[in-house]
Amino acid sequence: MPEPGKKPGEGKPKGWGARSNQGPLYPPPGPAVSAFSKKPRSVEVAAGSPAVFEVETERVGVKVRWQRGGSDIGASSKYGLATEGTRHTLTVREVGPADQGSYAVIAGSSKVKFDLKVTEAEKAEPVLAPAPAPAPAEATGTPGETLAPAAELGESAPSPEGSSSAARNGPTPGAPDDPIGLFVMRPQDGEVTVGGSITFSARVAGASLLKPPVVKWFKGKWVDLSSKVGQHLQLHDSYDRASKVYLFELHITDAQPAFTGGYRCEVSTKDKFDCSNFNLTVHEAVGTGDVDLLSSFRRTSLAGGGRRISDSHEDAGILDFSSLLKKSSFRPPRDSKLEAPAEEDVWEILRQAPPSEYERIAFQYGVTDLRGMLKRLKGMRRDEKKSTAFQKKLEPAYQVSKGHKIRLTVELADPDAEVKWLKNGQEIQMSGSKYIFESIGAKRTLTISQCSLADDAAYQCVVGGEKCSTELFVKEPPVLITRPLEDQLVMVGQRVEFECEVSEEGAQVKWLKDGVELTREETFKYRFKKDGRRHRLIINEATLEDTGHYALRTSGGQALAELIVQEKKLEVYQSIADLTVGAKDQAVFKCEVSDENVRGVWLKNGKELVPDSRIKVSHIGRVHKLTIDDVTPADEADYSFVPEGFACNLSAKLHFMEVKIDFVPRQEPPKIHLDCPGRIPDTIVVVAGNKLRLDVPISGDPAPTVIWQKAITQGNKSPARPAPDAPEDAGDSDEWVFDKKLLCETEGRVRVETTKDRSIFTVEGAEKEDEGVYTVTVKNPVGEDRVNLTVKVIDVPDAPAAPKVSNVGEDSCTVQWEPPAYDGGQPVLGYILERKKKKSYRWMRLNFDLIQELSHEARRMIEGVVYEMRVYAVNAIGMSRPSPASQPFMPIGPPSEPTHLAVEDVSDTTVSLKWRPPERVGAGGLDGYSVEYCPEGGSEWVAALRGLTEHTSILVKALPTGARLLFRVRAHNMAGPGAPVTTTEPVTVQEILQRPRLQLPRHLRQTIQKKVREPVNLLIPFQGKPRPQVTWTKEGQPLAGEEVSVRNSPTDTILFIRAARRAHSGTYQVTVRIENMEDKATLVLQVVDKPSPPQDLRVTEAWGLNVALEWKPPQDDGNTELWGYTVQKADKKTMEWFTVLEHYRRTHCVVPELIIGNGYYFRVFSQNMVGSSDTAATTKEPVFIPRPGITYEPPNYKALDFSEAPSFTQPLVNRSVIAGYTTMLCCAVRGSPKPKISWFKNGLDLGQDARFRMFSKQGVLTLEIRKPCPFDGGIYVCRATNLQGEAQCECRLEVRASRRLGGHNDMASSSAVPQ
């Protein structure tokens, strides 16, 4: 929209100048020529705070005026004015309600308006939302309390089918209480069926925290769930500014039996730490179908062939053994509070077990990823024997966050042992501050600083020939969105650039359009740029197909924005205006359009105009100009400008004014020459801010005096005026003239210039106050003449009041507003509506065609996002300032209807219903369900319960017996109730007689064996209506004694014995009876124990190295079959027992291979399925194995002397080496005892020289010369000495200067190693 100082056209009355511009209906918002390079913005501040407005001008030295309500503002205690170069500042101190209003800044002919809004200092900004449904009876809170923000509603958000919420029973704080530790609300234990979803929520008080807390979720002891985020697991977090509470959520979808287990939530700040444990139980879905064993062994994978989620991250499926295990028998859900089994370290069990037992252990503990398990076990060495080098080894695995440091510590058995650290098999060298090696006593520590993804590897600590291994996992923190995307509205062909900022540089992100990932195509339609933490998506030329929702997704969340591409339209900022010019004058037609690249054609009376020396056509930017010099009568015509490629036409007319001069005698009376027959006042219309020039030709001799006056009127403004010859009091006009203001200034905004033949009245920047009736009077001694001219100033309308939003739906709402208080003197042609997100600064237009009504239905909004609306009024002059923003509102739709409504049970007065949650819940969450019933054929629905219920089942009580009723269920959220789901057929409230039937499980149909002191818990489901009577008997007699108890429920019966005894064995019979109908089942219970020892063990015969034993079976077999006997023997000297025979079924045996001369005891244990007998039958007297009469004489051996004088088996060899390369001289010596070795160079002993190192290993002698120089050349001697004598050998070493590399020496006894 043009600035107030810009002149779209000159406004002059017809026939004597330029008339007002009647060009564009409304100009679109866009950049315009202005004296300001930076304009002030409307602000909203709290009462008592200062408000600062800042502008920048195009050049230095421009005079700037600040106004409020049309009056200039000067420096005072209330207002502060400052100027620094091109920057100008207005400061309003201690803002109060009286300071609220409209302000303006003026520089030259440019004027910019802005608003100051004052709010209460402690008043929270309300969020407008649709009226919530009636709260349930058990809900807490004060009536009329403001709705909670969306972040709080996430706690009760329902899940898809089969979902539940683990935190639903937890407290819902309105404000954070004084918590124990950091948690306001801890995650609660949860239960879910297979395929369902569940959400665990944790709330952390943030009032005393300077930074957001760090929260980690774990499964078991060490599995970090942030690395498992994917299809089945998501992590969410939000912050409620009102209550200053952080909400962290763990959402599990499509639950599997392997998800069962213990979980942990850890929260940490700079100086505090807290954690909370909770359990998840996944129940198998109860069904009557057969178990598909084959499907349990199939490999399951992600939809679409994606990668599965497991620790090994390999492209393979999951062998779901746990699902097979749990489908093998019906197991009712058990209360986790009654059974709390101790945690077992599965990895420790696998490490100690042989490989043949891996599959059984995985099957038992529900490990489904066998390949990942085997891969991890491969890197975990089993400790079959105690380590001799390590007292404490490394842990099997370590985990560290990226950027942190980790310490790997071992304890050695030998404090002086040397340690090597390896990374992926390569030795780690000390380099800078990355790796730090520490040695404190027997402890050796490797510290890795600033861990990165390159440090994720296998590490080993090597001591001598032993080593211990570990794996280091570097966890990359989730990448968060620090600055979201902004919605954009562009035209076809324009450039689009989305920009988003994330929390980490170089992070991997994905760009998506309507949920589909964007990639670089061959046409390079999309361009992706990374600049540190900023990521940009660029579309060079937008098309209509690019309209949609664009998202940037990271590992820690996503940012969403909408792109709207509109058809390219040409907007006319300034149209051409009719002109009236005189002979030899210049006529200029000028127009301005929105696109500076648009070309056009000028037409004269429909024919193309050809430029020449007098007619010139110019195109500068968006301005097109036609200039005609020395206007002649032939130039009077209709002129048009037609833009190329657009169906529009701008036209105006050129009027030629011919001044006729007639001869008049001297003493001519004054006369005003206007084309106004009958002196009827003419109305001159001028646009506010434009220049008004009234050019009045006059004549008279002598030269007349011209007087301009403005009438101050009251009453109805009527354009009519009396005829010139009518008397002054003859008019019956409704207009009353009280006074006239004389206009005589020759300078300033309103001025009068008079020459001999014309009088010019000029108003610079017309305002509303310049509107009225002007009287021009010319006088000379001969007479006078007078003409009344009516001037009307038209402007853009005032800004409408803030719009009101109603009927808020899932993605739409209805916006209503009132017309502006002042229409600017022209009828309002329509309205333009804009919207923006609450936290954004970019407004997006919703319509390009004007809205004629005072309401509009806005669509295509994102559910759960807070929006604001504002409206512009448009008349023929242009577009008003925007209205104040509406109250913030959030599009929220009601949930869909619940699914799978079914009747579970019916009695004489009750009906039990169950259903599943709705498929679509939306951002409004789920407050609960309402249940109603209606008699068949009736129309009045009666509420079955007061308020809402959070459960997906209900027992409707107090119903009339025999009535036929229809039931319906609705889901409710803050947007109201959703569509109902109704039972398909009426339900008759009458209990149906059902024959009693026992459903005996398969494992109870055979003999039930229990060990002594074990608990017995026999659960038998049954059917029958009404509830049958259950009776238990043993051997035909009623159960007696307190040790055996029976527990009955409407659907099953349980026989429970806390500690079984042998007396509890027998046949049990259970009977269910309804009137004269019954059903029976028989169970056989066998309580077994260890057997007693065998009887009468005796030795029947002993011969040679053999002994024959015999015994009798035990007196008590433990109430079960004997599996055999175990025979053991013990030497009388040591009395250590050794097993001779196991599982031996006969009652006699022969013990062979005894040692001559030793005495032996024998014992026998009896064994059954429970185990071996506690005691054994033992022989009372030892059995001796006699010695034969042979004497052993050892042979005599002659002692040998192995002493030997030293002798060299391999002497030294002359060498020629290159200087700077380490050299070794080698030889071999033998001798006994071991000789003493000495090395000499040119007769000098080298034992004390640090540059020489001597080695001796298995008789091989080595002298190492480190980096020899020419001075080290000479004769080297090796001398060996012992008690038997001495020997020596020598060689000559020549050291040559280093000229080239690559020399080789093929001598096997020495080598040159470059350093």
mmCIF file of C-alpha atoms in Angstrom, residues 195-314:
data_model
loop_
_atom_site.group_PDB
_atom_site.id
_atom_site.type_symbol
_atom_site.label_atom_id
_atom_site.label_comp_id
_atom_site.label_asym_id
_atom_site.label_seq_id
_atom_site.Cartn_x
_atom_site.Cartn_y
_atom_site.Cartn_z
ATOM 1 C CA GLY A 195 -0.967 -55.099 20.013
ATOM 2 C CA GLY A 196 -2.153 -52.245 22.237
ATOM 3 C CA SER A 197 -0.491 -48.976 23.165
ATOM 4 C CA ILE A 198 0.481 -47.415 26.483
ATOM 5 C CA THR A 199 1.929 -44.095 27.632
ATOM 6 C CA PHE A 200 4.078 -43.553 30.745
ATOM 7 C CA SER A 201 4.243 -39.962 31.984
ATOM 8 C CA ALA A 202 6.625 -38.236 34.368
ATOM 9 C CA ARG A 203 6.294 -34.642 35.612
ATOM 10 C CA VAL A 204 9.282 -32.657 36.875
ATOM 11 C CA ALA A 205 9.045 -29.361 38.750
ATOM 12 C CA GLY A 206 10.838 -26.633 36.811
ATOM 13 C CA ALA A 207 10.267 -23.566 38.996
ATOM 14 C CA SER A 208 13.730 -23.750 40.572
ATOM 15 C CA LEU A 209 15.618 -24.984 37.486
ATOM 16 C CA LEU A 210 17.652 -22.631 35.323
ATOM 17 C CA LYS A 211 17.916 -25.147 32.479
ATOM 18 C CA PRO A 212 15.604 -27.951 31.345
ATOM 19 C CA PRO A 213 16.377 -31.238 33.122
ATOM 20 C CA VAL A 214 17.933 -34.193 31.314
ATOM 21 C CA VAL A 215 15.638 -37.235 31.319
ATOM 22 C CA LYS A 216 16.651 -40.748 30.241
ATOM 23 C CA TRP A 217 14.441 -43.827 29.902
ATOM 24 C CA PHE A 218 15.915 -47.308 30.423
ATOM 25 C CA LYS A 219 14.666 -50.878 30.142
ATOM 26 C CA GLY A 220 16.236 -53.249 32.627
ATOM 27 C CA LYS A 221 19.672 -52.239 33.883
ATOM 28 C CA TRP A 222 21.413 -50.653 30.916
ATOM 29 C CA VAL A 223 19.330 -50.535 27.699
ATOM 30 C CA ASP A 224 18.923 -46.817 26.844
ATOM 31 C CA LEU A 225 15.560 -46.400 25.083
ATOM 32 C CA SER A 226 16.602 -43.186 23.286
ATOM 33 C CA SER A 227 18.531 -45.367 20.820
ATOM 34 C CA LYS A 228 15.420 -47.512 20.221
ATOM 35 C CA VAL A 229 13.092 -44.707 19.074
ATOM 36 C CA GLY A 230 11.164 -45.873 16.037
ATOM 37 C CA GLN A 231 7.927 -47.555 15.043
ATOM 38 C CA HIS A 232 7.121 -49.061 18.443
ATOM 39 C CA LEU A 233 8.562 -46.421 20.785
ATOM 40 C CA GLN A 234 8.446 -42.605 20.872
ATOM 41 C CA LEU A 235 9.665 -40.053 23.412
ATOM 42 C CA HIS A 236 7.876 -36.704 23.881
ATOM 43 C CA ASP A 237 8.465 -33.748 26.145
ATOM 44 C CA SER A 238 6.722 -30.403 26.754
ATOM 45 C CA TYR A 239 6.728 -27.509 29.208
ATOM 46 C CA ASP A 240 3.755 -25.799 30.842
ATOM 47 C CA ARG A 241 4.644 -22.163 31.457
ATOM 48 C CA ALA A 242 1.628 -21.613 33.706
ATOM 49 C CA SER A 243 2.447 -24.330 36.239
ATOM 50 C CA LYS A 244 6.201 -24.433 35.413
ATOM 51 C CA VAL A 245 6.161 -28.209 35.122
ATOM 52 C CA TYR A 246 8.010 -30.328 32.550
ATOM 53 C CA LEU A 247 6.098 -33.294 31.108
ATOM 54 C CA PHE A 248 8.061 -36.260 29.718
ATOM 55 C CA GLU A 249 6.263 -39.159 28.042
ATOM 56 C CA LEU A 250 7.282 -42.644 26.907
ATOM 57 C CA HIS A 251 4.785 -43.907 24.319
ATOM 58 C CA ILE A 252 4.802 -47.607 23.327
ATOM 59 C CA THR A 253 2.666 -48.718 20.380
ATOM 60 C CA ASP A 254 1.854 -52.211 19.115
ATOM 61 C CA ALA A 255 3.067 -53.808 22.363
ATOM 62 C CA GLN A 256 4.680 -57.237 22.115
ATOM 63 C CA PRO A 257 5.185 -59.871 24.862
ATOM 64 C CA ALA A 258 8.939 -59.164 24.789
ATOM 65 C CA PHE A 259 8.229 -55.616 26.056
ATOM 66 C CA THR A 260 7.286 -57.004 29.495
ATOM 67 C CA GLY A 261 9.780 -56.085 32.201
ATOM 68 C CA GLY A 262 11.112 -53.401 34.504
ATOM 69 C CA TYR A 263 11.740 -49.855 33.286
ATOM 70 C CA ARG A 264 13.488 -46.876 34.831
ATOM 71 C CA CYS A 265 13.190 -43.108 34.377
ATOM 72 C CA GLU A 266 16.220 -41.007 35.393
ATOM 73 C CA VAL A 267 16.115 -37.209 35.669
ATOM 74 C CA SER A 268 19.207 -35.118 36.373
ATOM 75 C CA THR A 269 20.085 -31.451 36.635
ATOM 76 C CA LYS A 270 23.323 -29.643 37.346
ATOM 77 C CA ASP A 271 23.412 -30.652 41.014
ATOM 78 C CA LYS A 272 20.463 -33.063 41.524
ATOM 79 C CA PHE A 273 19.558 -36.578 40.455
ATOM 80 C CA ASP A 274 16.434 -38.699 40.886
ATOM 81 C CA CYS A 275 15.092 -41.916 39.356
ATOM 82 C CA SER A 276 11.888 -43.943 39.456
ATOM 83 C CA ASN A 277 11.278 -47.619 38.611
ATOM 84 C CA PHE A 278 8.073 -48.988 37.112
ATOM 85 C CA ASN A 279 6.912 -52.213 35.473
ATOM 86 C CA LEU A 280 5.114 -52.999 32.223
ATOM 87 C CA THR A 281 3.036 -56.167 31.894
ATOM 88 C CA VAL A 282 1.916 -57.247 28.410
ATOM 89 C CA HIS A 283 -0.979 -59.709 28.544
ATOM 90 C CA GLU A 284 -1.697 -62.166 25.792
ATOM 91 C CA ALA A 285 -4.994 -61.474 24.064
ATOM 92 C CA VAL A 286 -7.564 -64.078 25.249
ATOM 93 C CA GLY A 287 -9.134 -65.901 22.325
ATOM 94 C CA THR A 288 -10.698 -69.271 21.470
ATOM 95 C CA GLY A 289 -8.835 -69.723 18.178
ATOM 96 C CA ASP A 290 -6.174 -72.352 17.687
ATOM 97 C CA VAL A 291 -2.550 -71.429 18.262
ATOM 98 C CA ASP A 292 -0.589 -71.082 15.030
ATOM 99 C CA LEU A 293 2.722 -72.656 16.033
ATOM 100 C CA LEU A 294 4.341 -71.946 12.669
ATOM 101 C CA SER A 295 3.595 -68.227 12.849
ATOM 102 C CA SER A 296 5.387 -68.028 16.195
ATOM 103 C CA PHE A 297 8.626 -69.169 14.577
ATOM 104 C CA ARG A 298 8.369 -66.828 11.599
ATOM 105 C CA ARG A 299 10.649 -63.830 11.427
ATOM 106 C CA THR A 300 8.760 -60.641 12.003
ATOM 107 C CA SER A 301 10.006 -57.395 10.491
ATOM 108 C CA LEU A 302 8.906 -53.819 10.153
ATOM 109 C CA ALA A 303 6.280 -52.844 7.655
ATOM 110 C CA GLY A 304 7.662 -52.007 4.276
ATOM 111 C CA GLY A 305 10.718 -54.120 4.678
ATOM 112 C CA GLY A 306 12.443 -51.696 6.967
ATOM 113 C CA ARG A 307 15.136 -52.528 9.457
ATOM 114 C CA ARG A 308 14.004 -54.241 12.590
ATOM 115 C CA ILE A 309 14.626 -52.793 16.019
ATOM 116 C CA SER A 310 17.137 -54.858 17.998
ATOM 117 C CA ASP A 311 20.449 -54.504 19.724
ATOM 118 C CA SER A 312 22.337 -55.975 16.783
ATOM 119 C CA HIS A 313 20.779 -53.666 14.136
ATOM 120 C CA GLU A 314 21.102 -56.328 11.433
#
